[in-house]
Coordinates of C-alpha atoms in Angstrom, one line a residue:
M59 CA -155.4 -46.6 51.2
D60 CA -158.4 -48.8 51.0
A61 CA -159.2 -51.0 53.7
N62 CA -159.5 -54.0 51.7
N63 CA -156.0 -53.5 50.3
K64 CA -153.7 -53.1 53.4
G65 CA -150.6 -55.1 52.0
C66 CA -148.1 -56.4 54.1
Y67 CA -147.6 -53.5 56.3
D68 CA -150.4 -51.9 58.0
R69 CA -149.9 -49.0 60.9
D70 CA -151.0 -45.8 61.7
P71 CA -149.0 -42.8 59.5
H72 CA -149.6 -40.8 62.1
N73 CA -147.9 -42.6 64.6
D74 CA -144.2 -42.4 64.3
D75 CA -143.8 -44.3 67.8
E76 CA -145.3 -47.5 66.4
K77 CA -142.3 -49.6 65.5
P78 CA -143.1 -52.0 62.1
P79 CA -142.2 -55.4 62.3
D80 CA -138.1 -56.4 61.9
R81 CA -137.8 -56.0 58.3
G82 CA -141.6 -55.6 57.6
W83 CA -141.4 -54.3 54.4
V84 CA -139.2 -57.2 53.0
V85 CA -140.6 -60.3 54.1
P86 CA -139.4 -63.3 52.6
P87 CA -140.9 -66.7 52.6
K88 CA -139.5 -68.6 56.1
T89 CA -136.6 -71.2 54.5
K90 CA -133.7 -72.6 56.0
N91 CA -130.9 -70.3 56.2
P92 CA -127.3 -72.3 55.8
F93 CA -125.2 -72.2 59.1
V94 CA -121.8 -70.9 58.7
Q95 CA -119.2 -70.7 61.0
M96 CA -116.1 -68.9 61.1
I97 CA -112.6 -70.9 62.1
T98 CA -109.6 -68.5 63.3
Q99 CA -106.3 -69.8 63.5
E100 CA -106.7 -70.5 67.2
S101 CA -110.0 -72.5 66.7
L102 CA -108.8 -74.5 63.9
R103 CA -107.3 -77.2 66.1
D104 CA -110.4 -77.4 68.0
A105 CA -112.8 -78.0 65.0
Q106 CA -110.2 -80.6 63.7
Q107 CA -109.9 -82.1 67.0
E108 CA -114.0 -82.1 67.4
D109 CA -114.2 -84.2 64.3
L110 CA -111.1 -86.6 65.4
C111 CA -113.1 -87.3 68.7
R112 CA -116.1 -88.2 67.0
V113 CA -114.4 -90.8 64.3
M114 CA -112.1 -92.4 67.1
E115 CA -115.7 -93.1 69.3
L116 CA -117.2 -94.3 66.0
L117 CA -114.3 -96.6 64.9
S118 CA -113.0 -97.1 68.4
V119 CA -109.2 -96.4 66.6
K120 CA -106.6 -93.9 67.9
E121 CA -106.4 -90.4 66.6
N122 CA -103.6 -91.0 64.2
E123 CA -105.6 -93.9 62.8
A124 CA -109.0 -91.6 62.9
R125 CA -107.0 -89.0 60.9
T126 CA -105.9 -91.5 58.2
A127 CA -109.6 -92.3 57.6
L128 CA -110.9 -88.8 57.4
V129 CA -108.0 -87.8 55.3
H130 CA -109.3 -90.3 53.1
Y131 CA -112.8 -89.4 53.1
R132 CA -112.0 -85.9 53.0
W133 CA -113.0 -84.8 56.6
D134 CA -116.8 -85.7 56.0
V135 CA -117.6 -87.4 59.0
K136 CA -121.1 -88.2 57.8
K137 CA -119.5 -90.3 54.7
V138 CA -117.4 -92.1 57.3
S139 CA -120.5 -93.5 58.8
A140 CA -122.1 -93.9 56.0
V141 CA -119.5 -96.4 54.7
L142 CA -119.2 -97.9 58.0
L143 CA -122.9 -98.6 58.1
E144 CA -122.7 -100.0 54.5
K145 CA -119.5 -102.0 54.2
G146 CA -118.3 -102.5 57.6
A147 CA -115.3 -101.5 59.4
S148 CA -112.6 -103.9 57.9
N149 CA -113.7 -102.6 54.4
L150 CA -113.8 -99.4 55.5
F151 CA -110.4 -99.5 57.0
A152 CA -109.1 -101.0 53.8
E153 CA -110.3 -98.2 51.8
A154 CA -108.6 -95.6 53.6
G155 CA -105.3 -97.5 54.3
V156 CA -105.9 -97.9 57.9
S157 CA -104.0 -100.6 59.5
I158 CA -104.9 -101.8 62.8
P159 CA -102.0 -103.6 65.0
E160 CA -102.4 -106.3 66.6
E161 CA -101.6 -106.6 70.1
D162 CA -98.4 -108.5 69.9
Q163 CA -97.2 -105.5 67.5
A164 CA -98.6 -102.6 69.4
S165 CA -95.6 -102.1 71.2
N166 CA -93.5 -101.9 67.9
N167 CA -95.2 -98.9 66.5
T168 CA -92.3 -96.8 67.3
P169 CA -88.2 -97.0 66.7
T170 CA -87.0 -99.7 69.0
L171 CA -83.6 -101.4 69.3
E172 CA -83.8 -104.7 67.8
P173 CA -81.4 -107.8 66.9
V174 CA -79.4 -107.1 63.8
I175 CA -80.9 -108.0 60.8
R176 CA -81.0 -106.7 57.3
C177 CA -83.2 -104.2 55.7
R178 CA -85.4 -105.1 53.0
I179 CA -84.9 -101.8 50.9
C180 CA -81.0 -101.1 51.5
F181 CA -80.1 -105.3 52.5
M182 CA -77.7 -104.0 55.3
P183 CA -77.5 -105.3 58.4
K184 CA -79.3 -102.9 60.7
S185 CA -80.0 -102.7 64.3
H186 CA -82.5 -99.9 64.6
M187 CA -85.3 -101.0 62.6
T188 CA -89.4 -99.9 62.9
R189 CA -92.2 -101.8 62.5
M190 CA -95.6 -100.1 61.1
N191 CA -99.3 -101.1 61.8
C192 CA -99.1 -103.0 58.5
G193 CA -96.3 -105.5 60.1
H194 CA -93.5 -104.2 57.1
C195 CA -90.4 -103.5 59.1
F196 CA -87.4 -101.3 57.5
C197 CA -84.5 -99.4 58.8
N198 CA -85.1 -96.0 60.2
K199 CA -82.3 -94.4 58.0
C200 CA -84.5 -95.6 54.9
W201 CA -87.7 -94.8 56.5
T202 CA -86.4 -91.2 57.4
K203 CA -85.1 -91.0 53.5
Y204 CA -88.5 -92.0 52.3
F205 CA -90.8 -89.9 54.5
T206 CA -88.3 -86.5 53.8
I207 CA -89.0 -87.1 49.8
N208 CA -92.9 -87.2 50.5
I209 CA -92.9 -84.3 52.4
L210 CA -90.7 -82.3 50.2
N211 CA -93.0 -83.2 47.2
G212 CA -95.8 -82.1 49.2
K213 CA -97.7 -86.0 49.7
S214 CA -97.2 -85.7 53.3
R215 CA -101.0 -86.1 54.3
R216 CA -101.0 -89.9 53.1
I217 CA -97.7 -91.4 53.1
K218 CA -98.2 -94.9 52.3
C219 CA -95.8 -98.1 53.3
M220 CA -92.7 -98.6 51.4
A221 CA -93.5 -102.2 50.9
H222 CA -94.6 -103.6 47.3
R223 CA -98.0 -103.1 46.7
C224 CA -99.0 -102.2 50.9
N225 CA -101.7 -99.5 50.7
S226 CA -101.3 -99.0 54.6
I227 CA -100.8 -95.4 55.5
C228 CA -97.7 -94.5 57.5
D229 CA -98.2 -93.9 61.1
E230 CA -98.0 -89.9 61.3
S231 CA -96.5 -90.3 65.1
I232 CA -93.5 -92.3 63.8
I233 CA -93.2 -89.9 60.6
R234 CA -92.9 -87.2 62.8
N235 CA -90.0 -88.8 65.3
L236 CA -87.8 -89.8 62.5
V237 CA -88.0 -87.0 60.7
G238 CA -87.8 -85.0 63.5
E239 CA -84.4 -86.2 64.7
Q240 CA -82.8 -85.5 61.3
D241 CA -84.8 -81.8 60.6
V242 CA -86.7 -80.1 62.9
N243 CA -88.0 -77.7 60.4
L244 CA -89.3 -80.7 58.2
A245 CA -91.3 -82.1 60.9
E246 CA -92.8 -78.9 61.5
K247 CA -93.7 -78.5 58.2
F248 CA -95.2 -82.4 58.2
E249 CA -97.1 -81.3 61.2
R250 CA -98.4 -78.1 59.3
F251 CA -99.5 -80.0 56.2
L252 CA -101.4 -82.3 58.5
F253 CA -103.1 -79.2 60.3
E254 CA -104.2 -77.7 56.9
S255 CA -105.4 -80.8 55.6
Y256 CA -108.7 -80.3 57.7
I257 CA -109.4 -77.1 55.4
E258 CA -107.7 -77.7 52.1
E259 CA -109.0 -81.4 51.9
N260 CA -112.3 -80.8 53.6
K261 CA -115.3 -79.7 51.0
M262 CA -117.2 -78.1 54.1
V263 CA -114.4 -75.7 55.0
K264 CA -112.9 -73.0 52.8
W265 CA -110.2 -70.2 53.4
C266 CA -111.7 -66.8 52.9
P267 CA -110.1 -65.6 49.3
S268 CA -109.7 -62.0 50.5
I269 CA -106.6 -60.3 49.5
P270 CA -104.4 -59.9 51.4
P271 CA -105.5 -62.9 53.4
C272 CA -107.5 -62.7 56.5
G273 CA -106.5 -65.8 57.9
Y274 CA -110.1 -67.0 58.4
A275 CA -111.6 -70.2 57.2
L276 CA -115.7 -70.8 56.8
Q277 CA -117.3 -73.7 57.5
I278 CA -120.7 -74.8 56.7
K279 CA -122.4 -77.9 58.4
D280 CA -125.0 -79.2 55.8
E281 CA -124.1 -80.5 52.5
D282 CA -126.8 -79.2 50.7
D283 CA -125.4 -75.6 51.5
L284 CA -122.3 -76.2 49.4
I285 CA -123.7 -73.5 47.0
C286 CA -124.3 -71.0 48.7
E287 CA -123.1 -67.3 49.3
V288 CA -121.3 -66.2 52.1
E289 CA -119.8 -63.1 54.2
C290 CA -116.4 -63.5 56.2
R291 CA -115.9 -61.8 59.3
C292 CA -113.4 -59.6 57.6
G293 CA -116.3 -58.3 55.1
R294 CA -115.5 -60.3 52.2
Q295 CA -118.6 -61.6 50.3
F296 CA -117.9 -64.7 47.9
C297 CA -119.6 -68.1 46.6
F298 CA -118.9 -71.0 48.6
G299 CA -119.0 -73.1 45.8
C300 CA -116.3 -71.4 43.2
L301 CA -114.6 -68.8 45.9
L302 CA -115.6 -66.1 43.5
E303 CA -117.8 -63.0 44.1
P304 CA -121.4 -63.7 44.6
H305 CA -123.1 -64.4 41.4
S306 CA -126.7 -66.0 41.6
P307 CA -128.5 -66.6 40.0
C308 CA -125.8 -67.6 37.6
T309 CA -124.0 -71.2 38.0
C310 CA -120.6 -71.4 39.2
L311 CA -119.5 -72.6 35.9
M312 CA -121.4 -69.6 34.3
W313 CA -119.5 -67.3 36.5
E314 CA -116.1 -68.9 35.5
M315 CA -116.6 -68.5 32.0
W316 CA -117.9 -64.9 32.4
A317 CA -114.8 -64.0 34.6
K318 CA -112.3 -65.8 32.2
S319 CA -114.2 -63.6 29.0
R320 CA -114.2 -60.6 30.9
D321 CA -109.9 -60.8 31.1
E322 CA -110.1 -61.6 27.5
L323 CA -112.2 -59.0 26.2
E324 CA -109.4 -56.0 26.1
T325 CA -107.4 -58.3 23.8
D326 CA -110.5 -59.1 21.7
N327 CA -111.8 -55.9 21.4
W328 CA -108.7 -54.7 19.7
L329 CA -108.6 -57.7 17.5
N330 CA -112.2 -57.6 16.5
M331 CA -111.8 -53.6 15.4
N332 CA -108.3 -53.9 13.6
T333 CA -108.5 -57.4 12.2
K334 CA -110.5 -59.6 10.3
R335 CA -110.1 -63.7 10.5
C336 CA -109.3 -65.3 7.2
P337 CA -112.5 -67.7 6.5
V338 CA -110.5 -70.4 5.1
C339 CA -107.3 -70.6 7.6
H340 CA -108.7 -68.5 10.4
K341 CA -105.7 -66.5 11.0
C342 CA -106.0 -62.7 12.0
I343 CA -105.4 -60.3 9.0
Q344 CA -104.7 -56.3 9.9
K345 CA -105.9 -54.3 7.0
D346 CA -103.4 -51.7 6.1
G347 CA -104.6 -50.1 2.9
G348 CA -107.9 -48.9 1.5
C349 CA -109.0 -51.5 -0.4
N350 CA -111.8 -53.8 1.2
S351 CA -110.7 -56.9 -0.9
M352 CA -108.0 -58.6 1.1
Y353 CA -105.4 -61.5 0.3
C354 CA -104.3 -64.1 2.9
P355 CA -100.8 -65.9 2.9
C356 CA -102.8 -69.1 2.7
G357 CA -103.8 -67.8 -0.7
N358 CA -107.6 -67.0 -0.2
K359 CA -109.2 -63.7 -1.3
F360 CA -112.0 -62.5 0.9
S361 CA -114.1 -59.4 1.7
W362 CA -112.7 -57.1 4.7
L363 CA -116.6 -56.0 5.3
H364 CA -117.7 -59.3 5.7
A365 CA -115.1 -61.6 6.4
I366 CA -116.5 -64.0 3.7
A367 CA -114.3 -65.6 1.1
T368 CA -114.9 -63.7 -2.3
G369 CA -113.2 -66.0 -4.9
K370 CA -112.1 -64.3 -8.0
E371 CA -115.6 -61.6 -8.0
H372 CA -114.6 -58.5 -6.6
T373 CA -116.9 -55.5 -7.6
G374 CA -118.0 -52.3 -5.2
T375 CA -121.5 -53.7 -5.3
A376 CA -121.7 -57.5 -4.8
V377 CA -119.8 -60.2 -2.9
A378 CA -119.8 -63.7 -3.9
N379 CA -120.8 -66.3 -1.3
H380 CA -121.9 -63.7 1.5
S381 CA -124.5 -65.0 3.8
I382 CA -126.1 -62.2 5.6
C383 CA -126.6 -64.4 8.6
C384 CA -122.9 -65.1 10.1
G385 CA -123.7 -67.1 13.4
R386 CA -120.1 -65.9 15.0
K387 CA -120.9 -62.3 14.6
E388 CA -124.3 -62.7 15.8
N389 CA -122.8 -64.6 19.0
E390 CA -120.5 -61.9 19.4
E391 CA -123.1 -59.4 19.0
R392 CA -125.3 -60.9 21.6
Y393 CA -122.3 -61.1 24.0
T394 CA -121.6 -57.4 23.7
Y395 CA -125.4 -56.6 24.3
C396 CA -125.2 -59.0 27.6
Y397 CA -121.8 -57.5 28.5
A398 CA -123.1 -53.7 28.2
S399 CA -126.4 -54.4 30.0
Y400 CA -124.2 -56.2 33.2
M401 CA -121.6 -53.2 33.0
G402 CA -124.6 -50.8 32.9
H403 CA -126.3 -52.2 35.9
M404 CA -122.7 -52.4 38.0
E405 CA -122.0 -48.8 37.2
S406 CA -125.5 -48.0 38.4
L407 CA -124.8 -50.0 41.7
K408 CA -121.6 -48.0 42.3
L409 CA -123.5 -44.8 41.9
E410 CA -126.3 -45.8 44.0
M411 CA -123.7 -47.0 47.0
K412 CA -122.7 -43.6 47.6
L413 CA -126.2 -43.0 48.3
K414 CA -125.2 -44.4 51.7
D415 CA -123.1 -41.1 52.8
R416 CA -125.8 -38.7 51.4
I417 CA -128.6 -40.8 53.2
E418 CA -126.8 -40.3 56.5
R419 CA -125.9 -36.6 56.1
K420 CA -129.9 -35.6 55.3
L421 CA -131.2 -37.5 57.6
S422 CA -129.1 -35.9 60.6
T423 CA -131.9 -33.2 60.2
W424 CA -134.8 -35.6 60.4
K425 CA -136.0 -36.8 63.8
G426 CA -136.5 -40.6 64.8
A427 CA -134.6 -43.6 63.6
L428 CA -137.6 -45.1 61.8
V429 CA -137.4 -42.8 58.7
E430 CA -133.3 -43.8 58.4
E431 CA -134.4 -47.6 58.7
R432 CA -136.7 -47.3 55.8
L433 CA -134.5 -45.4 53.5
K434 CA -131.4 -48.0 54.5
S435 CA -133.5 -50.8 53.9
G436 CA -134.6 -49.8 50.6
L437 CA -130.8 -49.0 49.5
H438 CA -129.8 -52.7 50.8
M439 CA -132.7 -53.8 48.7
L440 CA -131.9 -52.0 46.0
S441 CA -128.3 -53.0 45.8
I442 CA -129.5 -56.9 46.4
A443 CA -131.9 -56.5 42.9
R444 CA -129.7 -54.6 41.1
R445 CA -126.9 -56.8 41.5
F446 CA -129.2 -60.1 40.7
L447 CA -130.5 -58.3 37.5
S448 CA -127.0 -57.4 36.3
H449 CA -125.8 -61.2 37.0
S450 CA -129.2 -62.1 34.9
Y451 CA -127.6 -60.8 31.8
V452 CA -124.5 -63.4 32.0
L453 CA -127.1 -66.0 32.9
A454 CA -129.1 -65.2 29.7
F455 CA -126.1 -65.2 27.6
Y456 CA -125.1 -68.7 28.3
M457 CA -128.5 -70.2 28.5
F458 CA -130.0 -68.8 25.2
W459 CA -127.1 -68.2 23.1
D460 CA -123.9 -70.2 24.1
K461 CA -122.7 -73.1 26.2
F462 CA -126.4 -74.5 27.3
R463 CA -128.5 -73.2 24.0
N464 CA -128.7 -77.0 22.8
E465 CA -130.0 -78.5 26.1
M466 CA -133.4 -77.3 25.2
S467 CA -135.4 -77.5 21.6
K468 CA -135.8 -74.6 19.6
E469 CA -139.5 -74.4 20.9
E470 CA -138.4 -74.6 24.4
R471 CA -135.7 -72.3 24.1
K472 CA -138.1 -69.6 22.3
S473 CA -140.9 -69.9 24.9
R474 CA -138.7 -69.9 28.0
K475 CA -136.8 -66.9 26.8
K476 CA -139.8 -64.8 26.0
I477 CA -140.8 -65.6 29.6
F478 CA -137.3 -64.6 30.8
E479 CA -137.0 -61.6 29.2
D480 CA -140.8 -60.6 30.6
K481 CA -139.4 -61.1 34.2
Q482 CA -136.3 -59.3 33.5
Q483 CA -137.7 -56.5 31.9
Q484 CA -140.3 -56.2 34.7
L485 CA -137.5 -56.5 37.4
E486 CA -135.6 -53.7 35.5
D487 CA -138.6 -51.5 35.6
H488 CA -138.8 -51.9 39.5
V489 CA -135.7 -51.2 40.3
E490 CA -135.3 -48.2 38.4
R491 CA -138.5 -47.0 39.8
L492 CA -136.9 -47.6 43.5
S493 CA -133.8 -46.1 42.6
G494 CA -135.5 -43.1 41.8
L495 CA -137.5 -42.9 44.9
L496 CA -134.3 -43.0 47.0
N497 CA -132.7 -40.4 44.8
K498 CA -136.3 -38.2 45.5
P499 CA -135.8 -37.3 48.9
F500 CA -132.7 -35.3 48.5
E501 CA -134.4 -33.4 45.5
V502 CA -137.4 -32.4 47.0
S503 CA -138.6 -30.6 50.3
M504 CA -138.5 -32.8 53.3
D505 CA -141.6 -31.2 55.1
D506 CA -143.9 -34.3 54.5
P507 CA -141.5 -37.4 53.6
Y508 CA -144.0 -40.0 55.0
S509 CA -145.3 -40.6 51.4
T510 CA -142.2 -41.3 49.9
Q511 CA -141.1 -43.7 52.6
V512 CA -144.3 -45.7 51.7
S513 CA -143.3 -45.6 48.2
I514 CA -140.2 -47.0 49.0
I515 CA -141.7 -49.6 51.6
Y516 CA -143.9 -50.9 48.7
Q517 CA -141.5 -50.6 46.1
S518 CA -138.9 -52.9 47.8
I519 CA -141.6 -55.3 48.7
A520 CA -142.6 -55.5 45.1
T521 CA -139.0 -55.6 44.1
D522 CA -137.9 -58.4 46.0
S523 CA -141.2 -60.2 44.9
L524 CA -139.9 -59.9 41.6
C525 CA -136.5 -61.1 42.2
R526 CA -137.9 -64.0 44.2
N527 CA -140.4 -65.0 41.4
M528 CA -137.6 -64.6 38.7
Y529 CA -135.0 -66.9 40.8
D530 CA -137.8 -69.5 41.1
F531 CA -138.2 -69.5 37.4
I532 CA -134.5 -69.5 36.7
K533 CA -134.0 -72.5 39.3
N534 CA -137.2 -74.8 38.2
D535 CA -138.0 -73.8 34.4
L536 CA -134.4 -73.4 33.1
L537 CA -131.5 -74.7 35.1
G538 CA -133.9 -77.5 36.5
S539 CA -134.9 -78.7 33.3
L540 CA -132.0 -79.4 31.2
R541 CA -131.2 -82.5 29.4
S542 CA -127.9 -83.2 31.0
G543 CA -129.5 -82.9 34.5
P544 CA -130.4 -79.9 36.6
L545 CA -127.4 -77.5 37.8
R546 CA -127.5 -75.7 41.2
I547 CA -127.6 -72.3 41.9
A548 CA -127.1 -70.3 45.4
P549 CA -130.3 -69.9 47.0
Y550 CA -131.9 -66.3 46.9
R551 CA -131.7 -64.2 50.1
S552 CA -133.2 -60.8 50.3
E553 CA -130.8 -60.3 53.2
G554 CA -127.6 -60.7 51.1
P555 CA -125.0 -63.3 51.7
V556 CA -125.1 -65.2 55.1
R557 CA -122.8 -63.5 57.5
A558 CA -120.4 -66.4 59.4
I559 CA -120.3 -66.7 63.1
L560 CA -117.4 -67.3 65.2
L561 CA -116.9 -70.9 66.0
G562 CA -117.5 -71.7 69.3
A563 CA -118.5 -67.7 70.2
V564 CA -122.2 -68.2 70.5
T565 CA -124.6 -71.1 71.5
T566 CA -127.0 -73.1 68.9
E567 CA -129.9 -70.6 69.5
D568 CA -127.9 -67.6 69.2
S569 CA -125.9 -68.7 65.8
H570 CA -129.5 -69.3 64.3
S571 CA -130.7 -66.1 65.1
D572 CA -127.3 -64.3 63.9
N573 CA -127.9 -66.3 60.5
Q574 CA -131.6 -65.2 60.6
H575 CA -130.6 -61.8 61.0
C576 CA -128.0 -61.4 58.5

């Protein structure tokens, strides 16, 4: 090797005891990794209580009032703090429906026995009345019926006062006590709704979408990380933004449209193979004879071969009004090409994953863990790059031929498409080369495996660099320059999705190390 070309991995080839730096053959630039925590059913209450305590201290309010504010602002403590600084406490309370009782009413926040008065709802004389923090007072029977209806209708997280035009949210402790006297199970349901609002109303926390459910939730700490790819402790990997499988460099919208199109593909394929749409009424017509001249019930005649209206002219050599360029057909062909390329790489990925078992069996005959580590790291890089490459065909379809094509001028689309396809082809070549190298040790003599190991190391570096370069182009030059505004995608990580750490199980330093290592 040339002394002036040492690359990013320089060691004595004859010293197997010398250890390389951690993942030395894949050295990504230092970037901030998302901090992801896993919340179990047991730690959920602790996580919720932590945010409640912060807001109670911030606003100097009780727990139920803090919960009302947090539910309104979707459990975003930073948002509560920002609104407090910008608008003040009184405006914050008004927006969130928080009513702070005056001191003379503080003792009336629970059901009490008062002089007989008439309820403003049923107008019957009642002795047991309850006053909310907003000052409105109704009989316990009417309150209980009102709470019961709201809980059964799934509106228990923010039950407003019954008074006309009152936006104050009812005290959860009063709801719990009144409903519990009549129906303990319903009171427990109300409690569960409040408890689970921390996840279902919180944009920073998502349930793991594994099937069957693992019962874990994942939490991010920074709003900038809302679009990232994570891995639950159960092993499920998913996009935190849309809860679908990891799909970078595609946006969540692209992937949702792609998932829908895949589900519809089988039906569409049958319709495309067996029917043609009438160019006038657009109904699907199935051919049941040998002649290619079709007659639609709407009265239109068209050619089966071209699905173009023919009028009265019908010969074996000409079709009137036929245009070679058919936008719909062209778009379908491009979709078919992108879908075939996507599926081809995904099938290759499945086959390459079987290499793991083969590597483990073969490496049992080799000495030293370094060989095993190199090959497994090469296999990991191959899976990351192969998945990235397959997803790039999905992005290409929507970016250049479908939904986002009009976000660029014709000249911009042409030039950027050319650059994109060049980068895509370079990456494809390197991925296939790395795949060949990882298969090679099992087909040739293992007397001198070092040369193959070095090739795998440098091919992994080159492949990772191309993935990162292509990602930057997509993020900045494609998605970042759209007329309607930039679109966000999950960061590229050669390590794969960020693994979640158990809430409260490690220190801050340990958790940072875990996220860096994953």
